[in-house]
XYZ file of C-alpha atoms in Angstrom:
754
model
C 15.872 -9.308 -24.046
C 15.908 -12.450 -21.996
C 13.211 -12.890 -19.417
C 15.804 -13.038 -16.655
C 16.731 -9.450 -17.470
C 13.166 -8.107 -17.386
C 12.460 -5.367 -14.811
C 10.376 -7.725 -12.634
C 13.027 -10.430 -12.715
C 15.765 -7.917 -11.967
C 13.839 -6.660 -8.923
C 13.375 -10.202 -7.654
C 17.081 -10.952 -8.077
C 18.019 -7.775 -6.173
C 15.579 -8.668 -3.388
C 17.005 -12.178 -3.084
C 20.561 -10.812 -2.926
C 19.560 -8.261 -0.306
C 17.734 -10.958 1.672
C 20.834 -13.147 1.656
C 22.975 -10.262 2.916
C 20.508 -9.385 5.687
C 20.386 -13.073 6.656
C 24.144 -13.163 7.160
C 23.929 -10.089 9.401
C 20.795 -11.283 11.218
C 22.325 -14.566 12.382
C 24.719 -13.140 14.994
C 22.200 -10.433 15.936
C 19.512 -13.001 16.759
C 21.932 -14.981 18.871
C 23.484 -11.917 20.502
C 20.166 -10.377 21.469
C 19.044 -13.674 22.996
C 22.234 -13.802 25.084
C 21.866 -10.154 26.145
C 18.228 -10.824 27.074
C 19.175 -13.831 29.241
C 16.984 -16.030 27.003
C 17.746 -19.397 25.313
C 19.751 -19.064 22.078
C 16.982 -20.672 20.019
C 14.487 -18.002 21.163
C 16.428 -15.334 19.272
C 16.467 -17.439 16.102
C 12.747 -18.230 16.446
C 11.969 -14.517 16.639
C 14.174 -13.806 13.626
C 12.378 -16.457 11.565
C 8.912 -15.191 12.549
C 9.952 -11.567 12.007
C 11.208 -12.354 8.528
C 8.464 -14.625 7.223
C 5.293 -13.678 9.117
C 5.880 -9.969 9.829
C 7.438 -9.607 6.382
C 4.299 -10.983 4.726
C 1.913 -8.793 6.744
C 3.973 -5.594 6.775
C 3.330 -2.723 4.408
C 6.995 -1.711 4.429
C 9.169 -2.300 1.369
C 12.503 -1.948 3.153
C 12.114 -2.413 6.914
C 13.348 -5.667 8.447
C 12.183 -6.832 11.862
C 13.833 -9.091 14.394
C 14.439 -9.658 18.101
C 14.215 -6.328 19.929
C 17.748 -4.980 20.323
C 16.597 -1.737 21.914
C 15.237 -3.086 25.174
C 17.216 -6.187 26.022
C 17.553 -4.907 29.600
C 13.752 -4.798 29.980
C 13.384 -8.308 28.554
C 16.155 -9.633 30.798
C 14.552 -8.048 33.876
C 11.129 -9.525 33.052
C 12.565 -12.999 32.413
C 14.375 -12.809 35.755
C 11.160 -11.673 37.498
C 8.670 -14.064 35.863
C 10.675 -16.984 34.529
C 10.983 -17.757 30.819
C 7.699 -19.628 30.225
C 5.511 -17.058 32.063
C 7.445 -14.394 30.164
C 6.327 -16.030 26.893
C 2.730 -15.546 28.046
C 3.487 -11.833 28.543
C 4.903 -11.696 24.987
C 1.728 -13.387 23.701
C -0.522 -10.824 25.475
C 1.721 -7.965 24.305
C 1.168 -9.155 20.736
C -2.609 -9.065 21.252
C -2.332 -5.488 22.553
C -0.317 -4.507 19.470
C -2.925 -6.084 17.190
C -5.532 -3.965 18.973
C -3.416 -0.830 18.513
C -3.079 -1.577 14.819
C -6.821 -2.113 14.360
C -7.468 1.125 16.306
C -5.201 3.016 13.851
C -2.847 4.039 16.642
C 0.008 4.286 14.157
C -0.971 7.915 13.565
C 1.284 8.919 16.477
C 4.313 8.311 14.258
C 3.434 11.536 12.442
C 4.268 13.426 15.648
C 7.801 12.091 16.049
C 10.219 15.027 15.575
C 12.420 14.590 12.517
C 15.460 15.651 14.552
C 14.969 12.599 16.816
C 14.488 10.275 13.834
C 17.685 11.545 12.212
C 19.460 11.375 15.573
C 18.398 7.732 15.871
C 19.767 6.977 12.402
C 23.087 8.664 13.104
C 23.331 7.051 16.560
C 22.757 3.558 15.177
C 25.479 4.313 12.646
C 27.885 5.459 15.353
C 26.990 2.455 17.530
C 27.568 0.039 14.676
C 31.028 1.508 14.177
C 31.942 1.576 17.873
C 30.426 -1.802 18.744
C 31.939 -3.596 15.755
C 35.520 -2.383 16.191
C 36.158 -5.067 18.856
C 34.528 -7.762 16.724
C 36.532 -6.720 13.650
C 39.746 -7.035 15.690
C 38.761 -10.347 17.294
C 37.412 -9.455 20.729
C 34.069 -11.276 20.902
C 33.264 -11.360 24.606
C 30.027 -9.438 24.130
C 27.114 -10.580 21.968
C 26.553 -8.904 18.617
C 23.122 -7.745 19.722
C 24.378 -5.823 22.751
C 23.880 -2.111 21.963
C 24.119 -0.660 25.491
C 26.977 1.568 26.631
C 27.529 -0.534 29.762
C 28.292 -4.105 28.692
C 27.713 -7.454 30.336
C 31.450 -8.059 30.937
C 31.646 -4.917 33.142
C 33.260 -2.950 30.316
C 31.715 -0.067 28.391
C 31.817 0.831 24.713
C 35.100 2.763 24.905
C 36.980 0.624 27.411
C 36.108 -2.386 25.239
C 37.701 -0.670 22.223
C 40.826 0.239 24.227
C 41.097 -3.314 25.549
C 40.775 -4.668 22.013
C 43.429 -2.341 20.605
C 45.824 -3.497 23.322
C 45.084 -7.179 22.755
C 43.734 -7.943 19.263
C 43.403 -11.432 17.808
C 45.748 -11.550 14.820
C 43.778 -13.955 12.631
C 40.374 -12.338 13.260
C 41.875 -8.868 12.811
C 43.387 -9.800 9.450
C 40.023 -11.115 8.260
C 38.176 -8.039 9.611
C 40.547 -5.425 8.166
C 40.737 -7.173 4.788
C 36.924 -7.319 4.768
C 36.716 -3.550 5.350
C 39.216 -2.960 2.546
C 37.187 -5.116 0.148
C 33.939 -3.317 1.087
C 35.455 0.158 0.609
C 37.262 -0.626 -2.646
C 34.238 -2.442 -4.045
C 32.148 0.725 -3.652
C 34.777 2.898 -5.327
C 35.147 0.860 -8.524
C 32.103 1.137 -10.774
C 32.775 -2.159 -12.506
C 32.624 -4.016 -9.192
C 29.902 -1.858 -7.668
C 27.552 -2.513 -10.593
C 28.295 -6.201 -10.816
C 25.691 -8.801 -9.909
C 27.841 -10.159 -7.089
C 26.836 -8.718 -3.677
C 29.995 -7.607 -1.903
C 28.876 -8.715 1.610
C 28.659 -12.304 0.377
C 32.116 -11.910 -1.166
C 33.350 -10.748 2.252
C 31.747 -13.749 3.975
C 33.305 -16.134 1.437
C 36.687 -14.445 1.942
C 36.303 -14.747 5.700
C 35.480 -18.464 5.536
C 38.389 -19.109 3.144
C 40.875 -17.279 5.389
C 39.490 -19.055 8.454
C 40.102 -22.443 6.790
C 43.583 -21.335 5.716
C 44.397 -20.280 9.289
C 43.243 -23.630 10.704
C 46.664 -25.102 9.940
C 48.581 -21.990 11.013
C 49.961 -20.879 14.361
C 47.614 -20.554 17.318
C 47.606 -16.737 17.205
C 46.157 -16.887 13.674
C 43.670 -19.687 14.230
C 40.053 -18.415 14.192
C 37.742 -20.678 16.151
C 35.412 -20.913 19.145
C 34.089 -17.490 20.247
C 35.310 -15.846 17.010
C 32.763 -17.742 14.887
C 29.020 -17.741 14.432
C 27.477 -20.193 16.917
C 24.098 -21.538 15.792
C 22.668 -24.302 18.016
C 23.006 -27.531 16.044
C 19.777 -29.456 15.468
C 19.591 -32.659 13.473
C 16.322 -31.920 11.673
C 13.270 -29.686 11.570
C 11.564 -32.050 14.017
C 14.522 -31.806 16.386
C 14.389 -28.015 16.129
C 10.649 -28.000 16.812
C 11.036 -30.283 19.839
C 13.382 -27.786 21.504
C 10.905 -24.902 21.331
C 9.143 -23.804 24.504
C 5.507 -22.760 24.993
C 3.989 -20.214 27.392
C 2.761 -21.115 30.852
C -0.968 -20.416 30.510
C -1.534 -21.378 34.156
C -0.192 -17.892 34.972
C -3.057 -16.125 33.134
C -4.417 -14.665 36.419
C -1.030 -13.258 37.509
C -1.211 -9.398 37.388
C 2.541 -9.233 36.800
C 2.001 -10.921 33.417
C -0.260 -8.111 32.224
C 1.974 -5.373 33.630
C 4.897 -6.919 31.732
C 2.756 -7.326 28.596
C 1.669 -3.691 28.641
C 5.265 -2.542 29.094
C 6.475 -4.753 26.239
C 3.622 -3.691 23.929
C 4.116 0.045 24.481
C 7.906 -0.041 24.247
C 7.943 -2.395 21.245
C 5.343 -0.298 19.432
C 7.189 2.973 19.989
C 10.507 1.449 18.967
C 8.913 -0.063 15.868
C 7.345 3.237 14.788
C 10.567 5.169 15.351
C 12.691 2.599 13.523
C 10.139 2.468 10.724
C 10.314 6.253 10.248
C 14.100 6.077 10.245
C 14.308 3.337 7.593
C 11.702 5.117 5.429
C 13.965 8.186 5.431
C 16.857 6.282 3.829
C 14.663 4.493 1.285
C 15.861 5.815 -2.115
C 12.251 5.753 -3.379
C 11.015 7.579 -0.247
C 8.045 5.235 0.206
C 5.911 5.658 3.324
C 4.998 2.612 5.416
C 1.429 2.375 6.792
C 2.205 2.652 10.505
C -0.982 1.032 11.820
C -0.557 -1.915 9.472
C 2.958 -2.343 10.838
C 1.674 -2.410 14.428
C -0.797 -5.125 13.422
C 1.958 -7.140 11.686
C 4.284 -6.801 14.692
C 1.431 -7.866 16.969
C 0.808 -11.033 14.991
C 4.553 -11.732 15.069
C 4.747 -11.330 18.828
C 1.677 -13.533 19.376
C 3.418 -16.328 17.444
C 6.745 -15.629 19.172
C 5.063 -15.974 22.548
C 3.382 -19.240 21.508
C 6.518 -21.042 20.268
C 9.290 -19.661 22.471
C 10.528 -16.430 20.880
C 11.529 -13.113 22.441
C 9.825 -9.792 21.504
C 10.029 -8.524 17.915
C 10.366 -4.970 16.628
C 11.411 -3.217 13.447
C 15.199 -2.685 13.464
C 17.216 0.166 11.943
C 20.423 -1.876 11.711
C 18.851 -4.636 9.598
C 16.703 -2.194 7.649
C 19.686 -0.030 6.720
C 21.680 -3.072 5.582
C 18.650 -4.089 3.525
C 18.393 -0.652 1.889
C 22.107 -0.415 1.097
C 22.023 -3.967 -0.283
C 19.529 -2.753 -2.905
C 16.241 -4.216 -1.647
C 13.261 -3.303 -3.820
C 10.381 -4.863 -1.883
C 9.517 -6.814 1.245
C 10.513 -10.020 -0.554
C 14.034 -9.472 0.796
C 12.780 -9.505 4.420
C 10.723 -12.636 3.795
C 13.641 -14.383 2.089
C 15.985 -13.591 4.971
C 13.488 -15.290 7.330
C 13.339 -18.377 5.111
C 17.142 -18.546 5.067
C 17.207 -18.303 8.865
C 14.824 -21.270 9.071
C 16.911 -23.317 6.629
C 20.121 -22.374 8.404
C 18.877 -23.497 11.795
C 17.450 -26.775 10.555
C 19.767 -27.793 7.704
C 23.046 -25.844 7.633
C 24.159 -24.977 11.176
C 27.506 -26.754 10.867
C 28.508 -24.832 7.734
C 27.286 -21.453 8.934
C 29.226 -21.868 12.150
C 32.369 -21.518 10.032
C 31.689 -17.802 9.381
C 34.091 -15.504 11.319
C 32.361 -12.783 13.342
C 35.069 -10.317 12.289
C 33.936 -10.277 8.644
C 30.306 -9.739 9.747
C 31.522 -6.942 12.025
C 33.232 -5.334 9.030
C 29.964 -5.323 7.062
C 28.111 -3.679 9.960
C 30.911 -1.161 10.537
C 30.842 0.042 6.928
C 27.033 0.240 7.072
C 27.388 2.379 10.211
C 29.711 4.777 8.385
C 27.034 5.269 5.727
C 24.339 5.958 8.328
C 26.453 8.439 10.293
C 27.784 10.293 7.260
C 29.365 13.757 7.676
C 26.781 15.084 5.200
C 23.999 14.298 7.695
C 25.747 16.230 10.485
C 26.396 19.160 8.142
C 22.756 19.226 7.024
C 21.450 19.157 10.596
C 23.848 21.961 11.573
C 22.580 24.093 8.699
C 18.977 23.669 9.925
C 19.700 25.621 13.110
C 19.969 24.902 16.806
C 16.319 23.897 17.217
C 17.057 20.902 14.983
C 20.741 20.311 15.678
C 20.604 20.218 19.501
C 17.822 17.562 19.749
C 19.604 15.633 16.993
C 22.917 15.608 18.880
C 21.297 14.960 22.262
C 19.480 11.930 20.803
C 22.681 10.640 19.223
C 24.817 11.080 22.350
C 22.116 9.734 24.684
C 21.777 6.559 22.610
C 25.542 6.073 22.420
C 26.088 6.621 26.165
C 23.033 4.689 27.433
C 21.111 2.387 25.088
C 18.746 2.913 22.117
C 15.567 2.914 24.199
C 16.754 5.340 26.899
C 18.429 7.516 24.293
C 15.259 7.814 22.245
C 13.265 8.783 25.352
C 15.855 11.435 26.256
C 15.859 12.718 22.663
C 12.070 12.917 22.593
C 11.988 14.806 25.906
C 14.571 17.335 24.692
C 12.902 17.735 21.300
C 9.459 18.204 22.876
C 10.985 20.758 25.269
C 12.290 22.710 22.292
C 8.885 22.497 20.618
C 7.132 23.739 23.782
C 9.700 26.521 24.190
C 9.204 27.508 20.563
C 5.425 27.545 21.042
C 5.712 29.653 24.172
C 7.892 32.170 22.337
C 6.447 32.124 18.846
C 3.060 30.381 18.761
C 1.705 32.906 16.300
C 2.822 35.020 13.393
C 2.871 38.797 13.913
C 2.679 41.071 10.875
C 2.717 44.869 11.047
C 0.568 46.155 8.181
C 0.225 49.754 6.959
C -3.307 50.011 5.626
C -4.741 53.159 4.099
C -6.550 53.881 7.364
C -3.496 53.344 9.605
C -1.213 50.697 11.113
C -2.651 47.309 12.055
C -0.968 44.466 13.949
C -2.213 41.282 12.263
C -1.883 38.213 14.485
C -2.115 35.088 12.363
C -3.133 32.206 14.606
C -1.626 28.766 14.033
C -3.553 25.795 12.630
C -3.876 24.354 16.160
C -4.005 26.796 19.083
C -3.593 24.906 22.366
C -3.629 26.063 25.972
C 0.181 26.212 25.716
C -0.192 29.216 23.417
C -2.237 31.315 25.832
C 0.681 32.773 27.800
C 2.543 34.000 24.717
C -0.670 35.289 23.116
C -1.533 37.221 26.250
C 1.928 38.808 26.395
C 1.726 39.918 22.752
C -1.756 41.407 23.068
C -0.975 43.251 26.300
C 2.043 44.860 24.604
C -0.151 46.608 21.996
C 0.136 50.356 22.730
C -2.829 52.617 23.469
C -4.486 53.687 20.241
C -3.283 50.555 18.455
C -5.342 48.235 16.288
C -5.160 44.439 16.324
C -6.509 42.001 13.738
C -6.907 38.439 15.030
C -6.752 36.289 11.897
C -7.995 32.693 12.279
C -8.381 32.002 8.545
C -6.019 29.016 8.699
C -6.986 27.853 12.193
C -8.930 24.621 12.645
C -8.871 24.279 16.426
C -8.737 26.771 19.304
C -8.576 25.595 22.890
C -11.666 26.754 24.856
C -9.419 28.430 27.423
C -7.721 30.479 24.675
C -11.089 31.300 23.125
C -12.400 32.637 26.445
C -9.316 34.819 26.777
C -9.759 36.239 23.250
C -13.390 37.126 23.942
C -12.435 38.732 27.240
C -9.639 40.679 25.553
C -11.945 42.071 22.879
C -14.810 42.946 25.205
C -12.971 44.184 28.304
C -9.164 44.312 28.232
C -8.693 46.030 24.849
C -11.272 48.823 25.445
C -9.715 49.500 28.844
C -6.320 50.012 27.154
C -7.654 52.017 24.186
C -6.987 49.226 21.667
C -9.317 48.382 18.793
C -9.783 44.718 17.927
C -10.855 43.271 14.591
C -11.077 39.588 13.789
C -11.743 37.385 10.832
C -11.798 33.733 9.757
C -13.080 32.104 12.968
C -15.011 28.892 12.367
C -18.805 28.997 12.625
C -18.794 26.814 15.741
C -17.046 29.589 17.686
C -19.919 32.007 16.915
C -17.552 34.900 16.187
C -18.546 36.775 13.056
C -15.934 38.763 11.126
C -15.498 42.288 12.487
C -13.185 44.668 10.577
C -12.916 48.111 12.214
C -9.987 49.539 10.238
C -10.121 51.069 6.746
C -8.392 48.962 4.088
C -9.758 50.773 1.019
C -9.924 54.379 -0.087
C -12.839 56.413 1.303
C -13.951 60.021 0.772
C -12.617 61.114 4.176
C -9.302 59.394 3.602
C -8.948 60.853 0.116
C -9.575 64.374 1.419
C -7.135 64.025 4.331
C -4.126 62.836 2.309
C -1.662 65.036 0.452
C -0.011 64.185 -2.867
C 3.244 63.382 -1.048
C 1.434 61.013 1.322
C -0.237 59.220 -1.591
C 3.157 58.847 -3.282
C 4.563 57.378 -0.059
C 1.658 54.896 0.056
C 2.636 53.741 -3.442
C 6.295 53.445 -2.446
C 5.445 51.327 0.581
C 3.050 49.187 -1.434
C 5.740 48.430 -4.000
C 8.154 47.498 -1.227
C 5.609 44.993 0.136
C 5.029 43.594 -3.360
C 8.745 43.294 -4.006
C 9.504 41.571 -0.683
C 6.478 39.243 -0.665
C 4.776 40.939 2.327
C 1.490 41.909 0.720
C -1.360 43.046 2.938
C -4.184 40.688 3.868
C -7.262 42.113 2.114
C -10.922 41.212 2.374
C -11.815 41.727 -1.292
C -15.417 40.673 -0.686
C -15.790 43.450 1.900
C -14.132 45.948 -0.450
C -16.455 44.879 -3.250
C -19.504 45.684 -1.146
C -18.093 48.964 0.166
C -16.976 50.354 -3.199
C -20.259 49.434 -4.875
C -21.732 52.588 -3.237
C -19.075 54.930 -4.683
C -15.395 55.344 -5.499
C -12.759 57.671 -4.091
C -9.401 56.615 -5.584
C -6.205 58.244 -4.370
C -4.263 58.329 -7.635
C -4.313 57.920 -11.399
C -1.761 55.473 -12.803
C -1.034 55.602 -16.528
C 0.865 52.434 -17.448
C 1.664 50.241 -20.428
C -0.677 47.418 -21.441
C 2.195 44.941 -20.901
C 0.832 41.923 -19.016
C 3.749 42.053 -16.587
C 2.921 45.510 -15.189
C -0.492 45.473 -13.443
C -0.520 48.587 -11.254
C -2.800 47.243 -8.491
C -0.439 44.312 -7.871
C 2.794 46.278 -8.222
C 1.654 48.794 -5.583
C -0.201 46.240 -3.428
C -3.538 48.029 -3.706
C -7.150 46.937 -3.389
C -10.431 47.628 -5.149
C -11.236 51.313 -5.526
C -7.775 52.620 -4.574
C -6.632 53.969 -7.960
C -7.828 54.926 -11.425
C -5.878 52.756 -13.846
C -5.330 53.800 -17.463
C -3.338 51.483 -19.722
C -2.078 52.006 -23.236
C 0.913 50.605 -25.136
C 4.006 52.687 -24.386
C 2.112 54.697 -21.704
C 1.671 57.549 -24.196
C -0.737 60.427 -23.660
C -3.687 61.147 -25.942
C -6.641 63.513 -25.747
C -8.824 60.724 -24.382
C -6.259 59.848 -21.731
C -6.004 63.542 -20.744
C -9.776 63.797 -20.494
C -9.879 60.751 -18.237
C -7.130 62.185 -16.016
C -8.871 65.562 -15.725
C -12.069 63.876 -14.586
C -10.191 61.668 -12.118
C -8.440 64.597 -10.453
C -10.750 67.621 -10.851
C -14.035 65.798 -10.296
C -13.254 62.495 -8.460
C -10.532 64.015 -6.240
C -7.407 61.928 -6.997
C -4.257 63.516 -5.505
C -1.565 62.051 -7.751
C -0.922 61.210 -11.395
C 1.765 58.569 -11.886
C 3.066 57.760 -15.357
C 4.673 54.314 -15.107
C 6.823 52.894 -17.870
C 8.723 49.640 -17.586
C 11.924 47.951 -18.706
C 11.959 45.645 -21.756
C 8.962 47.521 -23.170
C 7.833 46.049 -26.495
C 6.321 49.299 -27.734
C 9.492 51.258 -26.992
C 11.595 48.522 -28.572
C 9.506 48.699 -31.740
C 9.892 52.499 -31.839
C 13.685 52.180 -31.451
C 13.862 49.614 -34.259
C 11.842 51.878 -36.557
C 13.611 55.109 -35.558
C 16.044 54.990 -38.480
C 13.828 53.012 -40.831
C 11.960 54.532 -43.789
C 9.033 52.203 -43.034
C 6.071 53.190 -40.926
C 4.915 51.029 -38.016
C 1.907 49.924 -40.068
C 4.137 48.844 -42.959
C 6.612 47.026 -40.670
C 4.114 45.267 -38.428
C 0.856 45.152 -40.347
C -0.853 46.940 -37.391
C -2.646 49.866 -39.070
C -3.264 51.917 -35.876
C 0.183 51.549 -34.302
C 1.740 54.581 -36.022
C 0.358 57.143 -33.566
C 1.904 55.312 -30.561
C 5.296 54.791 -32.222
C 5.310 58.422 -33.416
C 4.904 59.676 -29.836
C 7.623 57.390 -28.447
C 10.063 58.435 -31.208
C 10.083 61.950 -29.735
C 12.185 60.525 -26.878
C 14.806 58.955 -29.175
C 17.956 60.847 -30.131
C 18.292 60.374 -33.925
C 22.090 60.659 -33.640
C 22.246 57.728 -31.247
C 19.934 55.474 -33.231
C 22.365 55.605 -36.162
C 24.672 53.421 -34.044
C 22.063 50.728 -33.384
C 23.624 48.210 -35.748
C 26.980 48.439 -33.941
C 25.496 47.997 -30.449
C 25.779 44.693 -28.592
C 22.561 43.034 -27.427
C 23.148 44.183 -23.831
C 23.899 47.768 -24.869
C 20.838 47.887 -27.106
C 18.630 46.543 -24.261
C 19.958 49.284 -21.942
C 19.322 51.895 -24.622
C 15.704 50.721 -24.967
C 15.245 51.005 -21.176
C 16.735 54.540 -21.194
C 14.323 55.505 -23.945
C 11.473 54.074 -21.864
C 12.501 56.368 -18.989
C 12.743 59.373 -21.325
C 9.343 58.482 -22.762
C 7.850 58.534 -19.239
C 9.191 62.050 -18.595
C 8.027 63.174 -22.013
C 4.515 61.970 -21.079
C 4.727 63.810 -17.736
C 5.716 67.023 -19.534
C 3.012 66.507 -22.139
C 0.324 66.160 -19.451
C 1.376 69.419 -17.784
C 1.658 71.286 -21.088
C -1.560 70.096 -22.682
C -3.971 70.184 -19.720
C -4.605 73.538 -18.096
C -6.873 71.823 -15.567
C -4.123 69.522 -14.345
C -1.473 72.266 -14.463
C -3.691 74.509 -12.294
C -4.233 71.742 -9.696
C -0.457 71.141 -9.566
C 0.204 74.886 -9.150
C -2.289 75.050 -6.281
C -0.585 72.113 -4.513
C -3.634 69.860 -4.836
C -2.035 67.448 -7.298
C 1.355 66.048 -8.275
C 2.412 64.474 -11.568
C 5.245 61.965 -11.217
C 7.077 59.574 -13.512
C 8.368 56.090 -12.649
C 10.059 53.134 -14.304
C 9.071 49.596 -13.256
C 11.872 47.016 -13.429
C 10.209 43.776 -14.504
C 13.156 41.623 -13.399
C 13.182 42.786 -9.756
C 9.683 44.202 -9.208
C 11.176 47.492 -8.048
C 9.760 50.929 -8.945
C 12.315 53.639 -9.789
C 10.772 57.087 -9.364
C 12.263 59.429 -11.970
C 13.502 62.899 -11.104
C 14.731 65.687 -13.343
C 13.426 66.669 -16.756
C 13.524 65.312 -20.231
C 16.287 67.543 -21.711
C 18.811 66.629 -18.976
C 18.176 62.904 -19.336
C 18.328 63.188 -23.108
C 21.727 64.904 -22.850
C 22.932 62.104 -20.537
C 21.698 59.499 -23.005
C 23.559 61.181 -25.882
C 26.758 61.142 -23.837
C 26.342 57.458 -22.934
C 25.799 56.243 -26.478
């Protein structure tokens, strides 16, 4: 393979292509933002160059592209009007120093607290804005700068009146170029051959636009594309000429308080916009890489220091450029750096040629990018996430579209935070009603961070606990509790709860709170509990335990506490005879703890003299109230017995297991010999069902065998002190099916079925 096709070379080529595409888009943005900010045209280009080269080098982002701040042009314009341009540059310089300080102080951590609904709303809003704002440019109405993203525009129009005005009075030549550019962009994406080619379609669109512009130069006036319909870079003769036109800050204003007020405003707003835009661009990165936020603040600070020194306007990360960069296939920050280099070369060497590019073809590129950002799939996904995500998302989107990006983001954040606070006030904690052996317990699972905002809801929940209730305050996963909340919890346990007849247990509080675990309810079987319960109540406990196991609502147990308590003696409630199958552990299936049951396990859950002796001891001596024989579906022992039911071979001969015959012999008593003659004709599904039916019959045979062979157990059952029950555990669903009836009736049903 040629070196040019190596993975590293391919990545570099993709980055250079993406950088070239971003450069084409950045040109009118830099100029437009400068116009909207009431700053010299060159100041926008200076900021674009610094943002690309300097910020690009220092940034930790692979895909984000920075540039002149489109989100707060109104703030910049107001400060320039108040201070003058050169004093304003001093404010930009100081703002950069503040951002450097924020980066060194690791202040980027606040980006982790931005609600995802606002980030996604920002992405969708930028997409919608790109579509709405570029429609006039695509159709040839270029009275507003490309960088103007506000609803109210500088020509006294707004976003929608501008579109209406354009539709009523389009420019024919620009509109032809713009619409053809959209067609090329859409078709290029749909054809794999073109889409996977090495030619970037935005550059094809630019070349097409320039060619059509030149063709229209000799056409009628209504087709001619010139003047305001073209890119307008200030023409400089050389790099020295460009440098001579740059302005420097007025350091004589260093003692002016207004400078520092402006600098603080610019630093805070630029930093927040950068962090939000950074999060948004990271979300559309196909590789889902995460940008170090504090490093980005430092990089932006250095960029703004330089911008202030040589005549640039404030710099931030930008979603519009970043999204174009991502969709152009950028692999690393080389694309951002390259776009800055191209801006520098364009301003100093190629302004005449670049001024031939029609704005309508650039508008088409941005419009199609906007459609990708504001895709219907994003709206559908946000809708599916519920109103607590969808409403802040839509409010952010609409606020940005009908005001400007900065105001819209603030409105979105306020609404999103309001939803978060409302959610905390309503559901700051998790409430779980648990049925322990000793009674019902309301377990309140505190959040990881319990702030003063949670106190009101916590107080309401605790005061609603009825007299005679029991509350467990569980702080096992809690790392911080506000002192005010902690004081309330202590007061509730010591004064409020006793006054209302409520018992309070708690566990998991950190050592620094000096609250040792106190568990006042019984969560394991004791002598008193064993004596109080009837066989029916024990069976109900097993039913409820299986329901918790099956639905994933298992009780919170302190196994260490149970270990210490049961070391002094055992008082299990039941005996469970089950198969040795690894998928049927009784304690888990019935959500039980240490010391709650006697567990006997043998292949096929068959009954032997030793098993009977163990059961007699468990019930007559140790006081267990229930014997449960539990078989299970897809039982290997039963399946082996079915396979051997019509075979002349013994289990030992067939399997090589010399002691397996006694188990298989017992299970065979539950198999109808007439049915097993049809085994060869059965389908796999029918045979599997037959094996499960035999497993159920085998359970009832074991139940009958226990009652027939043990006079001790039969006497306890007759006296109402014990019950013997059969059950079948379904390994696919986790559900226990308690079997009723007797063996002969089920056997008759099985004969009829097969």
